[in-house]
Amino acid sequence: MTNEQIASEISAGSAVLGIEFGSTRIKAVLIDSENNPVAGGAFDWENSLVDGVWTYSLDEIHNGISVAFSELKKDVQSKYGVKLTKLKAFGISAMMHGYLAFGKDDNLLVPFRTWRNTITGEASERLSELFNYPIPERWSIAHLYQAILNGEPHVPDVAFFTTLAGYVHGKLTGEKVLGVGDASGMFPIDAGTGDWDKSMIDKFNALVADKNYGWKLEDILPKVLPAGACAGKLTAEGAAWLDAEGSLEAGALFAPPEGDAGTGMAATNSVAPRTGNVSAGTSVFAMVVLEKALGKAYNGLIDIVATPDGKPTAMAHANNCTGEYDKWIKLFGAAAELMGAKFSKGDLYDKLLGAAMKGDKDCGGLIPYNYISGESMTGFASGRPLFVRTQNANFTLENFMRAQLFTALGALRTGMDILFDEEKVRIDRLTGHGGFFKAEGVGLPVMAAAMHTPVSALSTAGEGGPWGMALLASYSADVAAGNKESLPDWLNAHVFKSAKVETVQPAAADVEGFNAFFANYKKGLAVERAAVESLD
C-alpha cells in the first residue's frame, strides 16, 4: 500500500488503533486495512514502590496514554501529511492481573496494585486449595481476598474491580467489560461457557458469607466478552479524555480489552492448540495453547489462562526478565560516555548484548540474579538484584552479558520444565516477541537454548502487543461487518498468510551450556534468599 493510499484511509477514518500499557512503556500502533502497522507513538513510564506496593497512579495512566496518542498523531502527520481525527476500530490492552477497586461513584478505593506485587501469598494458597485450581499471587481475586483477610476497610465499599485494561477501556467507552483472555487472569474461566466459573464464584461467596458484605462476587466483576465481540464505542467523553487536542471524533468500535498475554498470542499467531509464544520484556511469560487439561494443578507455578477466543492455555510467568540487564547496560553506557564515546541507545544494546554470543557457553561460572521484585516461580516474596562469582570464574564482559541474558530466563525455565518434562506438553512452534528479541542474532538462540526447543520470530515481532491489540480490534470490526471466520482462521487468512518467519534451532552446545548455568542458578538461590533476608 502506498503512502497516498494510507493517508486516504486515515483521513476516511478507516484505520484501526491498538494501545498497550506495558510495564515500562505505553505504546500505540495504527494499522491499515491490510492489518500492517503504519504509525506509532509511545510513552515511557515506571512503576513506583509506595508503602510496600508496586503501583501507578491514575494520573500517570491518563498522562501516559495521552502522550502516547499525541505522539501517534505527530507520526501520522509527519509520515502522511494528514491529521488523525477518527478511527474505524480501537482496542486497549495492558499488563494482566492486579487490582483496581472502585466504589459506587467510580472512585478508586486504594492505589492500583499491579501484577508485580507478591503480597497475597496467604490468599493465593487458600483459594487454590478451595478451588483445586491454581490462583497465583498476582491474580485479581487473590488481591481481593488478601484485602479481606487483612481486614482492609475499603472492602465493604467495593462496587467493581478490574484490571488496568478494563479501567482504561471503561474511561473510553463507559463499558465495564473485559476480554476473556484478560478476565482469565482475574478469576477462573469455565472453558465450556467462556464466562466466569460459576461453581467457583459460589464457593467464594460462601467463603466470605460471614462478612455480610453488600455485594456478591458476580456483581463486582466485569462482563466477559470473547474476541470478535463489540465491546462498546468511543464516547465523546472518552475521546476528550484521550486526546488533549480535542480533535478525535467519537464513535469508533471497540474490541474487548485484553491482557498482554492475549495480545501476544494474536501478534504471534499462537491462538490454536499446539501453538505457543513467549513474551520477554520487563517480565517474561510463555504460553502454550493446550490440547487437553493438565494432569494436576501446579499452584504458583503454572497458570491456566485463556486465548482471546477462550481456549485454555498454560502459562509459565516470571516477574523479572530484562529490567536488571537494562540497568547494567545503562551503567556501561554511562562509563563509555565518561570516556568521551558517542553512540545511540540502539548501538549500545546491540554491541553489549552481541558480546554475549562470544562468551563461554556456561557463562564462565558467573551467576547473576535479576530479582528486582519477588519471584513466585522460585518462591521469593521479594527480591534483591545480585551478582555472584567464584574467585576462579572467567570474569569477562562477554560472560557477564551472557549470564545476564541466561538469568533473565532462569525462573521461566523452572516453569517450562513442568510443561515439557512432567506434563509432556507438545507444541508445533514457539514464537517469540518483546524487547528480549530486538538485538539481532541474540534473543532467538538464547531463548532456544533455554527452552531446548526451536523458537521463531515473525517479521512483525517488534510491534508486539499493541499490534496484536490492533489486530483484535480489526477482527471485531470484520465480525461486526458480517465475517464468520474464527479468530485462528481470520489471523491465518488476513494477517499471517505471507508472513516472514525466522526460526532458530537450539544448538546442542548452547543447550548444554544453559543447563550447566541453570544447575548453578538453582544452587545459588540460597544466596539470593540470604540477601533478601539480610538486606532491607
Coordinates of C-alpha atoms in Angstrom, one line a residue:
M1 CA 0.0 0.0 0.0
T2 CA 1.4 3.4 -1.0
N3 CA 1.7 6.4 1.4
E4 CA -1.0 8.1 -0.5
Q5 CA -3.4 5.2 0.0
I6 CA -2.6 5.0 3.7
A7 CA -3.2 8.7 4.0
S8 CA -6.6 8.3 2.3
E9 CA -7.6 5.5 4.7
I10 CA -6.5 7.5 7.7
S11 CA -8.4 10.6 6.5
A12 CA -11.5 8.5 5.9
G13 CA -11.4 7.0 9.4
S14 CA -10.6 3.5 8.2
A15 CA -7.5 2.9 10.3
V16 CA -7.5 0.8 13.4
L17 CA -5.7 1.5 16.6
G18 CA -4.3 -0.7 19.4
I19 CA -2.7 0.8 22.6
E20 CA -1.0 -1.4 25.1
F21 CA 0.2 -0.5 28.6
G22 CA 3.4 -2.3 29.2
S23 CA 5.4 -2.2 32.4
T24 CA 7.8 0.4 31.2
R25 CA 6.2 1.7 28.0
I26 CA 2.8 2.6 26.7
K27 CA 2.7 2.1 23.0
A28 CA 0.2 2.9 20.3
V29 CA 0.2 1.2 16.9
L30 CA -2.1 2.2 14.0
I31 CA -2.8 -0.3 11.2
D32 CA -4.2 0.0 7.7
S33 CA -6.9 -2.1 6.1
E34 CA -4.3 -4.8 5.3
N35 CA -3.5 -5.0 9.0
N36 CA 0.0 -3.6 8.6
P37 CA 1.5 -1.2 11.1
V38 CA 1.6 2.3 9.6
A39 CA 2.3 4.7 12.5
G40 CA 3.1 4.6 16.2
G41 CA 3.6 6.6 19.4
A42 CA 4.9 5.8 22.8
F43 CA 5.4 7.0 26.4
D44 CA 8.0 5.6 28.8
W45 CA 6.9 5.2 32.4
E46 CA 8.0 3.3 35.5
N47 CA 6.1 1.8 38.4
S48 CA 6.7 3.1 41.9
L49 CA 7.1 1.2 45.2
V50 CA 4.8 3.1 47.6
D51 CA 4.3 1.8 51.1
G52 CA 5.5 -1.6 50.0
V53 CA 3.1 -1.8 47.0
W54 CA 4.1 -1.6 43.3
T55 CA 1.7 0.9 41.7
Y56 CA 1.0 3.5 39.0
S57 CA -1.3 6.4 39.8
L58 CA -4.4 7.2 37.8
D59 CA -2.8 10.5 36.8
E60 CA 0.2 8.6 35.4
I61 CA -2.1 6.3 33.5
H62 CA -4.0 9.2 32.0
N63 CA -0.9 11.3 31.2
G64 CA 0.8 8.2 29.7
I65 CA -1.9 7.3 27.2
S66 CA -2.5 10.9 26.3
V67 CA 1.2 11.4 25.4
A68 CA 1.4 8.1 23.5
F69 CA -1.7 9.1 21.5
S70 CA -0.3 12.6 20.9
E71 CA 3.0 11.1 19.6
L72 CA 1.0 8.8 17.3
K73 CA -0.8 11.8 15.8
K74 CA 2.5 13.5 15.2
D75 CA 3.9 10.4 13.5
V76 CA 0.8 10.3 11.2
Q77 CA 1.2 13.9 10.3
S78 CA 4.9 13.5 9.7
K79 CA 4.6 10.4 7.5
Y80 CA 1.4 11.0 5.6
G81 CA 0.6 14.7 5.9
V82 CA -2.9 14.2 7.3
K83 CA -4.5 14.6 10.6
L84 CA -5.8 11.6 12.6
T85 CA -9.3 12.6 13.7
K86 CA -11.4 9.4 13.5
L87 CA -10.9 5.6 13.7
K88 CA -12.7 2.6 12.4
A89 CA -11.9 0.4 15.5
F90 CA -9.9 0.6 18.7
G91 CA -8.6 -1.7 21.4
I92 CA -6.9 -1.4 24.7
S93 CA -4.6 -3.9 26.3
A94 CA -2.4 -3.9 29.3
M95 CA -0.3 -6.0 31.7
M96 CA -2.6 -8.6 33.2
H97 CA -3.8 -9.2 36.7
G98 CA -3.5 -6.7 39.6
Y99 CA -6.3 -4.9 41.5
L100 CA -8.2 -1.7 40.7
A101 CA -11.1 -1.5 43.1
F102 CA -13.8 1.2 42.8
G103 CA -16.7 2.4 44.9
K104 CA -20.2 3.1 43.8
D105 CA -19.2 6.6 42.5
D106 CA -16.3 5.1 40.4
N107 CA -13.9 6.4 43.0
L108 CA -10.6 4.4 43.4
L109 CA -10.7 2.9 46.9
V110 CA -7.0 2.0 47.2
P111 CA -4.0 2.6 45.0
F112 CA -3.7 0.3 42.0
R113 CA -1.9 -2.9 43.0
T114 CA 0.0 -4.2 39.9
W115 CA 0.8 -7.8 38.9
R116 CA 4.3 -7.2 40.3
N117 CA 3.2 -7.4 43.9
T118 CA 3.8 -10.6 45.8
I119 CA 1.9 -9.7 48.9
T120 CA -1.0 -12.1 48.5
G121 CA 0.6 -15.4 49.4
E122 CA -2.0 -16.5 52.0
A123 CA -4.9 -15.7 49.8
S124 CA -3.3 -17.5 46.9
E125 CA -2.7 -20.6 48.9
R126 CA -6.2 -20.7 50.4
L127 CA -8.1 -20.0 47.2
S128 CA -6.0 -22.6 45.3
E129 CA -7.0 -25.2 47.9
L130 CA -10.6 -24.1 47.9
F131 CA -11.0 -24.2 44.1
N132 CA -8.5 -27.1 43.5
Y133 CA -7.3 -24.7 40.8
P134 CA -4.1 -22.6 40.7
I135 CA -4.7 -19.0 41.8
P136 CA -1.3 -17.2 41.6
E137 CA -0.5 -14.3 43.8
R138 CA -0.8 -11.7 41.1
W139 CA -4.4 -12.6 40.2
S140 CA -7.1 -10.0 40.9
I141 CA -9.1 -12.4 43.1
A142 CA -6.1 -13.1 45.2
H143 CA -5.7 -9.4 45.8
L144 CA -9.3 -9.0 46.8
Y145 CA -9.3 -12.0 49.1
Q146 CA -6.0 -10.9 50.7
A147 CA -7.6 -7.5 51.4
I148 CA -10.5 -9.4 53.1
L149 CA -8.0 -11.5 55.2
N150 CA -6.2 -8.3 56.1
G151 CA -9.5 -6.7 57.2
E152 CA -8.9 -3.7 55.0
P153 CA -11.7 -1.1 55.5
H154 CA -12.3 -0.5 51.8
V155 CA -13.6 -4.0 51.0
P156 CA -17.3 -3.4 52.0
D157 CA -17.4 -0.4 49.7
V158 CA -16.2 -2.3 46.6
A159 CA -18.7 -1.9 43.8
F160 CA -16.5 -3.0 40.9
F161 CA -12.9 -4.2 40.4
T162 CA -11.0 -4.8 37.2
T163 CA -7.6 -4.8 35.5
L164 CA -5.7 -1.9 34.0
A165 CA -7.0 -2.6 30.5
G166 CA -10.6 -2.8 31.9
Y167 CA -10.2 0.5 33.6
V168 CA -8.8 2.4 30.6
H169 CA -11.5 0.7 28.4
G170 CA -14.1 2.0 30.8
K171 CA -12.8 5.5 30.6
L172 CA -13.0 5.5 26.8
T173 CA -16.3 3.7 26.3
G174 CA -18.2 3.7 29.6
E175 CA -18.4 -0.1 29.5
K176 CA -17.4 -2.4 32.4
V177 CA -16.3 -5.4 30.3
L178 CA -13.2 -7.5 29.8
G179 CA -11.9 -9.8 27.1
V180 CA -11.9 -13.4 28.1
G181 CA -8.1 -13.6 28.0
D182 CA -7.6 -10.8 30.4
A183 CA -10.5 -12.0 32.5
S184 CA -8.8 -15.4 32.9
G185 CA -6.1 -13.6 35.0
M186 CA -8.7 -12.1 37.3
F187 CA -10.7 -15.2 38.2
P188 CA -11.0 -18.7 36.7
I189 CA -12.9 -19.1 33.4
D190 CA -15.2 -22.0 32.6
A191 CA -13.8 -23.4 29.3
G192 CA -17.3 -24.7 28.3
T193 CA -19.1 -21.3 28.6
G194 CA -16.3 -18.8 28.1
D195 CA -17.5 -17.0 31.2
W196 CA -16.6 -16.8 34.9
D197 CA -16.6 -20.3 36.5
K198 CA -20.0 -20.2 38.4
S199 CA -19.1 -23.1 40.8
M200 CA -16.0 -21.2 41.9
I201 CA -17.9 -18.0 42.3
D202 CA -20.4 -19.8 44.5
K203 CA -17.5 -21.2 46.6
F204 CA -16.0 -17.8 47.0
N205 CA -19.4 -16.2 48.0
A206 CA -19.8 -19.0 50.6
L207 CA -16.3 -18.4 51.9
V208 CA -16.9 -14.8 52.7
A209 CA -20.6 -15.0 53.6
D210 CA -20.0 -14.4 57.3
K211 CA -18.6 -10.9 56.4
N212 CA -22.0 -9.8 55.3
Y213 CA -20.8 -7.5 52.5
G214 CA -23.4 -5.7 50.4
W215 CA -22.1 -7.4 47.3
K216 CA -21.7 -10.8 45.7
L217 CA -18.6 -11.6 43.6
E218 CA -20.6 -11.9 40.3
D219 CA -21.9 -8.3 40.9
I220 CA -18.5 -6.7 41.1
L221 CA -16.7 -8.5 38.3
P222 CA -16.6 -7.1 34.7
K223 CA -18.7 -8.7 32.0
V224 CA -16.7 -11.3 30.0
L225 CA -16.5 -11.0 26.1
P226 CA -14.8 -13.2 23.5
A227 CA -12.6 -12.0 20.6
G228 CA -14.8 -10.5 17.8
A229 CA -17.4 -9.1 20.1
C230 CA -18.3 -5.4 20.1
A231 CA -17.3 -4.0 23.5
G232 CA -18.8 -0.6 23.0
K233 CA -17.9 2.6 21.1
L234 CA -15.7 5.6 21.8
T235 CA -17.7 8.2 23.7
A236 CA -17.3 11.9 23.4
E237 CA -16.1 11.9 27.0
G238 CA -13.6 9.1 26.2
A239 CA -12.3 10.9 23.2
A240 CA -11.8 14.1 25.2
W241 CA -10.0 12.1 27.9
L242 CA -7.6 10.5 25.4
D243 CA -7.0 13.4 23.0
A244 CA -5.7 16.5 24.7
E245 CA -6.0 18.4 21.4
G246 CA -9.7 17.6 21.3
S247 CA -9.9 16.7 17.6
L248 CA -10.6 13.0 17.9
E249 CA -14.2 12.1 16.9
A250 CA -16.4 9.7 19.0
G251 CA -17.9 6.5 17.5
A252 CA -15.0 4.1 16.9
L253 CA -16.0 0.4 17.6
F254 CA -14.1 -1.2 20.5
A255 CA -12.8 -4.7 20.8
P256 CA -12.9 -6.4 24.2
P257 CA -10.0 -5.1 26.3
E258 CA -7.3 -7.7 26.6
G259 CA -4.2 -8.5 28.6
D260 CA -0.7 -8.6 27.3
A261 CA -0.9 -12.4 27.2
G262 CA -3.8 -12.4 24.7
T263 CA -2.3 -9.7 22.5
G264 CA 1.0 -11.6 22.4
M265 CA -0.9 -14.7 21.2
A266 CA -2.6 -12.6 18.5
A267 CA 0.7 -10.9 17.4
T268 CA 2.5 -14.3 17.1
N269 CA -0.5 -16.2 15.6
S270 CA -0.5 -18.5 18.6
V271 CA -4.2 -19.0 19.3
A272 CA -4.7 -22.5 18.1
P273 CA -3.9 -25.7 20.1
R274 CA -0.2 -26.9 19.9
T275 CA 1.0 -23.3 19.3
G276 CA 2.8 -21.3 21.9
N277 CA 4.6 -18.0 22.3
V278 CA 7.0 -16.4 24.7
S279 CA 6.8 -12.7 25.5
A280 CA 10.0 -11.4 27.0
G281 CA 10.4 -7.8 28.3
T282 CA 10.3 -6.4 31.8
S283 CA 8.6 -9.7 32.7
V284 CA 8.6 -12.9 30.8
F285 CA 5.9 -15.5 30.2
A286 CA 5.5 -18.4 27.9
M287 CA 2.1 -19.7 26.9
V288 CA 1.1 -23.0 25.2
V289 CA -2.5 -23.5 23.9
L290 CA -3.5 -26.9 25.3
E291 CA -4.9 -29.9 23.6
K292 CA -6.1 -31.3 26.9
A293 CA -6.2 -30.3 30.6
L294 CA -3.0 -30.6 32.7
G295 CA -2.7 -33.7 34.9
K296 CA -2.8 -31.7 38.1
A297 CA -2.6 -28.1 39.4
Y298 CA 0.8 -26.6 39.9
N299 CA -0.1 -23.8 42.3
G300 CA 2.1 -20.8 42.0
L301 CA 4.0 -22.2 39.0
I302 CA 1.6 -22.7 36.1
D303 CA -1.4 -20.5 35.4
I304 CA -4.4 -21.7 33.4
V305 CA -5.5 -18.7 31.3
A306 CA -7.3 -18.3 28.0
T307 CA -6.8 -17.2 24.4
P308 CA -8.8 -14.2 23.3
D309 CA -11.3 -16.6 22.0
G310 CA -11.5 -18.7 25.1
K311 CA -9.2 -21.7 24.6
P312 CA -7.4 -23.0 27.8
T313 CA -3.8 -22.1 27.8
A314 CA -0.9 -23.0 30.2
M315 CA 1.2 -20.0 31.2
A316 CA 4.6 -20.0 32.9
H317 CA 5.2 -16.5 34.2
A318 CA 8.2 -14.9 35.7
N319 CA 8.1 -11.4 37.2
N320 CA 11.7 -10.4 36.2
C321 CA 13.4 -10.5 32.8
T322 CA 15.2 -7.6 31.1
G323 CA 14.9 -5.0 33.9
E324 CA 18.2 -5.7 35.6
Y325 CA 20.4 -6.0 32.5
D326 CA 18.8 -2.8 31.2
K327 CA 20.3 -1.1 34.3
W328 CA 23.7 -2.7 33.7
I329 CA 23.7 -1.6 30.1
K330 CA 22.9 1.9 31.1
L331 CA 25.7 1.8 33.6
F332 CA 28.2 0.6 31.0
G333 CA 26.9 3.3 28.7
A334 CA 27.5 6.0 31.3
A335 CA 31.1 4.8 31.7
A336 CA 31.6 4.9 28.0
E337 CA 30.2 8.4 27.8
L338 CA 32.5 9.5 30.6
M339 CA 35.4 8.4 28.4
G340 CA 34.0 10.5 25.5
A341 CA 32.4 7.8 23.5
K342 CA 29.3 8.8 21.4
F343 CA 26.7 6.2 20.4
S344 CA 23.0 5.6 20.1
K345 CA 21.0 3.6 22.6
G346 CA 20.3 1.0 19.9
D347 CA 24.1 0.6 19.2
L348 CA 24.8 0.3 22.9
Y349 CA 22.4 -2.5 23.3
D350 CA 23.4 -4.3 20.1
K351 CA 27.1 -4.2 21.0
L352 CA 26.8 -5.3 24.6
L353 CA 24.2 -8.0 24.0
G354 CA 26.0 -9.1 20.9
A355 CA 29.1 -9.6 23.0
A356 CA 27.2 -12.3 25.0
M357 CA 27.3 -14.6 21.9
K358 CA 31.1 -14.7 22.2
G359 CA 31.1 -15.8 25.9
D360 CA 31.7 -19.2 27.3
K361 CA 28.7 -21.5 26.7
D362 CA 28.1 -21.8 30.5
C363 CA 28.9 -18.1 31.2
G364 CA 32.2 -19.0 32.8
G365 CA 30.7 -19.6 36.2
L366 CA 29.1 -16.2 36.6
I367 CA 25.7 -16.2 38.4
P368 CA 23.6 -13.0 38.5
Y369 CA 20.0 -12.8 39.8
N370 CA 17.7 -10.3 38.2
Y371 CA 15.2 -10.2 41.1
I372 CA 14.2 -6.6 41.1
S373 CA 10.9 -7.7 42.6
G374 CA 9.8 -11.0 44.1
E375 CA 9.6 -14.2 42.0
S376 CA 6.8 -16.6 42.7
M377 CA 8.2 -19.2 40.4
T378 CA 11.2 -19.8 42.6
G379 CA 9.5 -18.9 45.9
F380 CA 10.5 -15.3 46.6
A381 CA 8.1 -12.8 48.0
S382 CA 10.6 -10.0 47.4
G383 CA 13.9 -9.8 45.5
R384 CA 17.4 -8.4 45.6
P385 CA 19.4 -7.9 42.4
L386 CA 22.6 -9.9 42.9
F387 CA 25.8 -10.9 41.2
V388 CA 27.9 -13.8 42.4
R389 CA 31.0 -15.5 41.2
T390 CA 33.8 -17.7 42.5
Q391 CA 37.3 -16.4 42.6
N392 CA 38.4 -18.5 39.6
A393 CA 35.3 -17.7 37.4
N394 CA 36.1 -16.4 34.0
F395 CA 35.1 -12.8 34.6
T396 CA 34.8 -11.2 31.2
L397 CA 32.4 -8.7 29.7
E398 CA 31.2 -11.4 27.2
N399 CA 30.5 -13.9 30.0
F400 CA 28.9 -11.2 32.2
M401 CA 26.4 -10.2 29.4
R402 CA 25.7 -13.9 28.5
A403 CA 24.9 -14.5 32.2
Q404 CA 22.6 -11.6 32.3
L405 CA 20.7 -13.0 29.3
F406 CA 20.6 -16.5 30.8
T407 CA 19.4 -15.4 34.2
A408 CA 16.6 -13.4 32.6
L409 CA 15.2 -16.8 31.6
G410 CA 16.0 -18.7 34.8
A411 CA 12.7 -18.5 36.5
L412 CA 10.8 -19.1 33.3
R413 CA 12.8 -22.3 32.6
T414 CA 11.6 -23.5 36.1
G415 CA 8.0 -23.4 34.9
M416 CA 8.7 -24.7 31.4
D417 CA 10.3 -27.8 32.8
I418 CA 7.0 -28.7 34.3
L419 CA 5.1 -28.4 31.0
F420 CA 7.7 -30.2 28.8
D421 CA 9.1 -32.8 31.2
E422 CA 6.3 -33.6 33.6
E423 CA 3.2 -32.9 31.5
K424 CA 4.7 -33.9 28.2
V425 CA 3.1 -30.9 26.5
R426 CA 3.8 -30.8 22.8
I427 CA 3.9 -27.8 20.6
D428 CA 4.3 -27.3 16.8
R429 CA 6.0 -23.9 17.2
L430 CA 7.1 -21.5 19.9
T431 CA 7.1 -17.8 18.7
G432 CA 9.0 -15.1 20.5
H433 CA 8.3 -11.4 20.8
G434 CA 9.2 -8.5 23.0
G435 CA 12.3 -6.4 23.8
F436 CA 14.4 -9.5 24.6
F437 CA 14.5 -10.3 20.8
K438 CA 15.4 -6.9 19.5
A439 CA 19.1 -7.4 19.3
E440 CA 19.7 -9.3 16.0
G441 CA 21.2 -12.8 16.4
V442 CA 20.9 -12.8 20.2
G443 CA 17.4 -13.3 21.6
L444 CA 16.3 -16.3 19.5
P445 CA 19.4 -18.5 20.0
V446 CA 19.5 -17.7 23.7
M447 CA 15.8 -18.5 24.1
A448 CA 16.1 -21.7 22.0
A449 CA 18.9 -22.8 24.3
A450 CA 16.9 -22.1 27.5
M451 CA 13.7 -23.7 26.2
H452 CA 15.6 -26.5 24.4
T453 CA 13.1 -26.2 21.6
P454 CA 13.1 -24.3 18.3
V455 CA 12.0 -20.7 18.6
S456 CA 10.6 -18.5 15.8
A457 CA 10.1 -14.8 15.3
L458 CA 7.9 -13.1 12.8
S459 CA 9.0 -10.0 10.9
T460 CA 6.3 -8.1 12.8
A461 CA 7.6 -9.3 16.2
G462 CA 8.9 -5.8 17.0
E463 CA 5.4 -4.4 17.1
G464 CA 4.4 -6.8 19.8
G465 CA 1.3 -6.5 21.9
P466 CA -0.1 -3.2 20.7
W467 CA -0.1 -4.5 17.1
G468 CA -1.8 -7.7 18.5
M469 CA -4.4 -5.5 20.1
A470 CA -5.0 -3.6 16.9
L471 CA -5.4 -7.0 15.1
L472 CA -8.1 -7.9 17.7
A473 CA -9.8 -4.6 17.1
S474 CA -9.7 -5.2 13.3
Y475 CA -11.2 -8.7 13.8
S476 CA -14.0 -7.2 15.9
A477 CA -14.7 -4.7 13.1
D478 CA -14.8 -7.5 10.5
V479 CA -17.1 -9.6 12.6
A480 CA -19.4 -6.6 13.1
A481 CA -19.4 -6.3 9.3
G482 CA -20.6 -10.0 8.9
N483 CA -17.4 -12.0 8.8
K484 CA -18.0 -15.5 10.3
E485 CA -14.4 -16.7 10.5
S486 CA -12.9 -18.0 13.8
L487 CA -10.0 -16.0 15.2
P488 CA -7.4 -18.6 14.2
D489 CA -8.8 -18.8 10.6
W490 CA -9.0 -15.0 10.4
L491 CA -5.4 -14.5 11.5
N492 CA -4.2 -17.1 9.1
A493 CA -6.1 -15.7 6.1
H494 CA -5.8 -11.9 6.7
V495 CA -2.6 -11.4 8.6
F496 CA -0.1 -14.2 8.6
K497 CA -0.7 -15.8 5.2
S498 CA 2.6 -14.4 3.8
A499 CA 4.4 -13.5 7.0
K500 CA 8.2 -13.9 7.0
V501 CA 9.3 -16.2 9.8
E502 CA 12.8 -16.7 11.2
T503 CA 13.3 -20.0 13.1
V504 CA 16.4 -20.9 15.2
Q505 CA 17.1 -24.5 16.2
P506 CA 18.7 -24.9 19.6
A507 CA 22.4 -25.6 19.2
A508 CA 23.5 -28.6 21.3
A509 CA 26.5 -26.8 22.8
D510 CA 24.2 -23.8 23.8
V511 CA 21.7 -26.1 25.4
E512 CA 24.4 -27.9 27.3
G513 CA 25.8 -24.5 28.4
F514 CA 22.5 -23.2 29.6
N515 CA 21.8 -26.4 31.5
A516 CA 25.2 -26.0 33.3
F517 CA 24.4 -22.4 34.1
F518 CA 20.9 -23.4 35.3
A519 CA 22.3 -26.0 37.6
N520 CA 24.4 -23.3 39.3
Y521 CA 21.4 -20.9 39.2
K522 CA 19.3 -23.3 41.3
K523 CA 22.2 -23.9 43.8
G524 CA 22.7 -20.1 44.1
L525 CA 19.1 -19.4 45.1
A526 CA 20.2 -20.0 48.7
V527 CA 22.5 -16.9 48.3
E528 CA 19.6 -14.9 46.8
R529 CA 17.4 -15.9 49.8
A530 CA 20.1 -14.9 52.2
A531 CA 20.3 -11.5 50.5
V532 CA 16.5 -11.0 50.8
E533 CA 16.6 -11.9 54.5
S534 CA 19.6 -9.9 55.3
L535 CA 19.4 -6.7 53.3
D536 CA 16.5 -4.2 53.7

